[in-house]
Coordinates of C-alpha atoms in Angstrom, one line a residue:
M896 CA 99.2 93.7 104.0
A897 CA 97.8 90.1 105.7
Q898 CA 94.6 90.6 104.0
A899 CA 95.6 91.2 100.6
V900 CA 97.7 87.6 101.0
E901 CA 94.4 86.0 102.6
D902 CA 92.5 87.9 99.6
G903 CA 94.2 85.8 96.7
A904 CA 97.2 89.3 96.0
D905 CA 99.9 88.7 94.8
I906 CA 102.5 89.6 96.8
L907 CA 105.9 92.3 94.9
E908 CA 108.6 92.2 96.8
F909 CA 112.6 93.1 96.3
E910 CA 115.2 94.0 98.3
G911 CA 116.2 97.8 98.5
G912 CA 114.4 100.9 98.3
L913 CA 111.6 102.7 96.7
D914 CA 111.3 106.5 98.6
L915 CA 108.0 107.0 97.6
P916 CA 105.7 109.7 98.9
P917 CA 104.1 107.8 102.2
L918 CA 100.9 106.8 102.2
D919 CA 98.7 109.1 104.4
G920 CA 95.5 110.1 102.5
P921 CA 92.6 108.2 100.8
V922 CA 93.8 105.5 99.0
D923 CA 92.8 104.8 95.2
V924 CA 91.5 101.7 94.5
V925 CA 91.7 101.1 90.7
T926 CA 91.1 97.8 89.1
V927 CA 92.7 96.4 85.3
L928 CA 91.0 93.0 84.0
A929 CA 93.5 90.6 83.2
G930 CA 94.4 89.6 79.9
D931 CA 95.4 92.5 77.3
E932 CA 99.3 91.9 80.0
D933 CA 100.5 95.2 77.6
F934 CA 97.4 97.4 79.1
T935 CA 98.7 96.1 82.1
L936 CA 101.5 96.9 82.6
A937 CA 100.8 100.5 81.6
A938 CA 97.9 100.1 84.5
A939 CA 100.8 99.8 86.6
T940 CA 103.4 101.8 85.5
V941 CA 101.5 105.3 85.9
A942 CA 99.8 103.1 89.3
A943 CA 103.7 103.3 90.1
M944 CA 105.3 106.1 88.8
S945 CA 101.9 108.7 90.6
G946 CA 103.5 107.0 93.7
A947 CA 101.4 103.6 94.7
R948 CA 103.0 101.8 97.3
A949 CA 101.0 98.3 96.7
L950 CA 99.8 96.7 93.3
R951 CA 97.6 93.7 92.4
A952 CA 98.6 92.6 89.1
S953 CA 98.3 88.7 87.9
D954 CA 102.4 88.7 86.2
V955 CA 104.2 89.2 88.9
R956 CA 107.9 89.3 86.9
Q957 CA 106.7 92.4 85.1
T958 CA 105.5 94.3 86.7
R959 CA 108.2 93.8 89.4
K960 CA 110.1 94.4 86.4
V961 CA 107.9 98.3 85.6
V962 CA 107.7 98.9 89.3
E963 CA 111.7 98.7 89.6
M964 CA 112.2 100.6 86.2
V965 CA 109.7 103.4 86.9
A966 CA 112.5 103.7 90.4
S967 CA 114.8 104.3 87.9
V968 CA 113.5 107.0 86.2
L969 CA 113.0 108.4 89.0
G970 CA 115.9 108.1 90.6
T971 CA 115.1 106.3 93.1
R972 CA 117.1 103.7 92.6
P973 CA 120.1 102.9 90.3
P974 CA 119.1 101.6 87.1
A975 CA 120.0 97.4 87.0
R976 CA 122.1 97.4 84.2
A977 CA 123.5 100.6 82.0
L978 CA 123.9 100.2 78.6
R979 CA 125.6 102.8 76.0
A980 CA 124.9 102.9 72.8
L981 CA 127.1 103.7 71.1
A982 CA 128.6 102.1 68.1

């Protein structure tokens, strides 16, 4: 983690827990070029769904929302808001 900070990585911190798989095996690194925000957030979603333990992002706030949404979908954290679309 210290090396990532030294290299200028954006660090994503939040309270609460995510039940992610343990980091026991090899680590795959995927680089997504900055510029296309939708593509970057889609890649972050796939990475989080695949069990990524760390993400580097240019838009940290939106990436955090993506990670929290994935955790809610996977059932490892409650939804931020529970809305019912019943009129």
